[in-house]
């Protein structure tokens, strides 16, 4: 049987507010256990929540960023369940009336095309604390630092058909929220956690199969692998005539399998009802326009501008734009005089490779945008061959100064003087009579290959400084003169 | 000045005596503490004493008075219901669950009263988590009515009402979710005011039903309630549901004039179900106001009979969530030697909560359950709006709505304990006021067979002034509010 995967994603996005959503406690990552939990976070008797307006603004920014409708009147609800790291015995969330309503998010795929994903809703809620099982023997510790951290839960329609689409969506989401400055999107630290609702159906069918939910997958790579492994599991069951149990599963990255979470005897009934301690959030058009005025240029607009203004292809634009700092770097190179296409090539090629190799962020690049522009200028004006340019790039990386200083210091100027090149070509021809004879005897295709030998000799003799294009032209002319 | 005169004095008269230096706060405080020592054994109205702290505060107050640095309650002794969190002082909410709980913070009401110079004597007994109308559900034992030790004081602010009636303090605080200030005020013969929802901050008050809970004062006179209400009220950044509405000086605004005041008498309150003796007392009080120039008008509150059912869905539903935090994990009662997490939850909550609290948690959980939400909680929310609209419509033609505060006088211990619905009927005249968020007060309207009964006056939203004025006029023309139990003979 041939199966089609149908998926919807729920992303829990930690909003980068200074303080928690309902208390004044700090939200910074990595503090000692319970140092960032006050009486409100602990759910002490008589304590009341006070809504952090910054979280509301961030949610509205997100809604505007994906072109969604903003709920004029959204309401907090209590989601009731018992768990030791849930201090009040309920989580304050938005169930009946979310702050961000339906919208469509255009996700760029690798080929540069756009893939629309329908956003069902996004709502504000507070995070729970953390149960620490490995700190004490036979006892569980509770760390409530995270309790009350603002989350935006972003829910999509079941619009995904492949792991690649899911990952592309998550990457685009990551890019959007970092552009908006509402989250650091750090998956490793839990700022962006993904639940995958996944079911299989016969190709061509419109019906939805029974789904499972894979909870809390915390990297792009794991999302891709978890989907593949869950697909295999469900397909095996269905192929052998079995049926899927609707359940929550966890992805085990070490074994690359999903596992059923401890099944509960009864399904959870969260008994949602409106949170009486908080007023509804009323958002009027003025507020929305004020927030809209603060929005930066978003990835979609930037991609369009990069192709239109700089003549980049969709592919390059799609690679440069997601990382805000990388896009800024590119524009700085262009502003400093570097031609756009070579700038994109250098940034996405050698520079990214070197940064990755050394685990350095673009913002901390040892080569400044102006320096890279200087290098590109020297390639464009013919001073540097691509081979020499690599050497200059290495010099830039090593901090040897600007491109011109390195060219000077290393004596890397490309030799484009016809006279000088002619004598080099003549010398190589004179030194290699056998190869010349072979060349002259060969057919056209073979000749092309053999000419490489002479070019190599000349480049070697010139320490790479000979202008390869000119060498080629002169060589062919001289060899043909021999016949 | 004799102790007895001190112990029956109103806040406004004691305030004057303190200012005149006729008495010191220390003397007054000592007299109250001695009174508590003498009679709390019989009444069980106070569950935590703060004697040393109180005397320190009293001496501070005396120094302030000597310097002329006088606030509205400087030197006035006060008892708080044990639902208000008090920094460093045990706050139990009448429950085994919080028997050892010492908050590290004050409720906003506590802060404000202290800021006005009040001297906290201690904490009053109450129905467990404010759930009850007789004070019999307290983990710390029932409170006795000073008018008859065989009778209940009402609830849930029964300890506060009994202490006030017994002369243990001239001013007490209470909270009222469905009648918990007005009904015990009625049963103990004192004046009690439930302000408009949002008038007083709920921050630091242990929650029962968040959309209904409201704190208010109980005192010997409407005038004293006006003084205390001014001190307690005001928007609080820490309570999102507190109202950002200016707080008038209710005491300065107090007057006697009820000429032309239109008082609505809901047909549904004065029907054949009303006890004839209660009707007689309530009508006697209303006749006084009529005599003073007010007009009595028949009105309708057609959905009144839904109030109890509506309340007993919404309040338990909110309570079931509000009380979920008492899980034995971070604070409060924890069972011995739990074998696993479920055992910890189950036994901590079964052993830590009393029967009535457990009943309401179960009812509330049920009302919110999948498949029942629309039939119960959602329907109750809709009916709540309809009940509120009844009042809004009625207030188009009247200034005040009047009725009984409670269906009868104080009843004997155990009389209604085995019948929750009979107990819930105690609040039949008060519940709707909480559902609509309106201000309501109970003022004494005389005695039936030697036991007090109250007149309830209900006001428009944030118009506490008008009901205070009406009660003030009534108290100027009658002396029902001056009646005191003869505690010395009841509990010698």
XYZ file of C-alpha atoms in Angstrom, chain B residues 268-283 404 406-409 416 426 428-429 447-449 453:
29
model
C -39.771 37.253 45.091
C -38.216 38.083 48.505
C -41.494 38.978 50.228
C -43.479 35.965 49.050
C -45.219 33.258 51.076
C -41.887 31.505 51.730
C -40.698 34.366 53.921
C -40.852 33.609 57.624
C -43.652 35.805 59.110
C -41.524 36.950 62.058
C -38.677 37.919 59.746
C -41.153 39.719 57.489
C -42.519 41.603 60.492
C -39.022 42.781 61.566
C -37.922 43.680 58.042
C -41.135 45.599 57.374
C -34.156 40.075 54.568
C -31.264 35.655 56.077
C -34.382 33.484 56.114
C -34.435 33.289 59.883
C -32.544 33.877 63.113
C -28.789 21.886 59.106
C -29.478 30.232 54.393
C -31.179 32.554 49.495
C -31.478 36.357 49.871
C -34.951 40.675 67.771
C -37.146 37.630 67.346
C -37.390 35.701 70.613
C -32.424 39.606 62.576
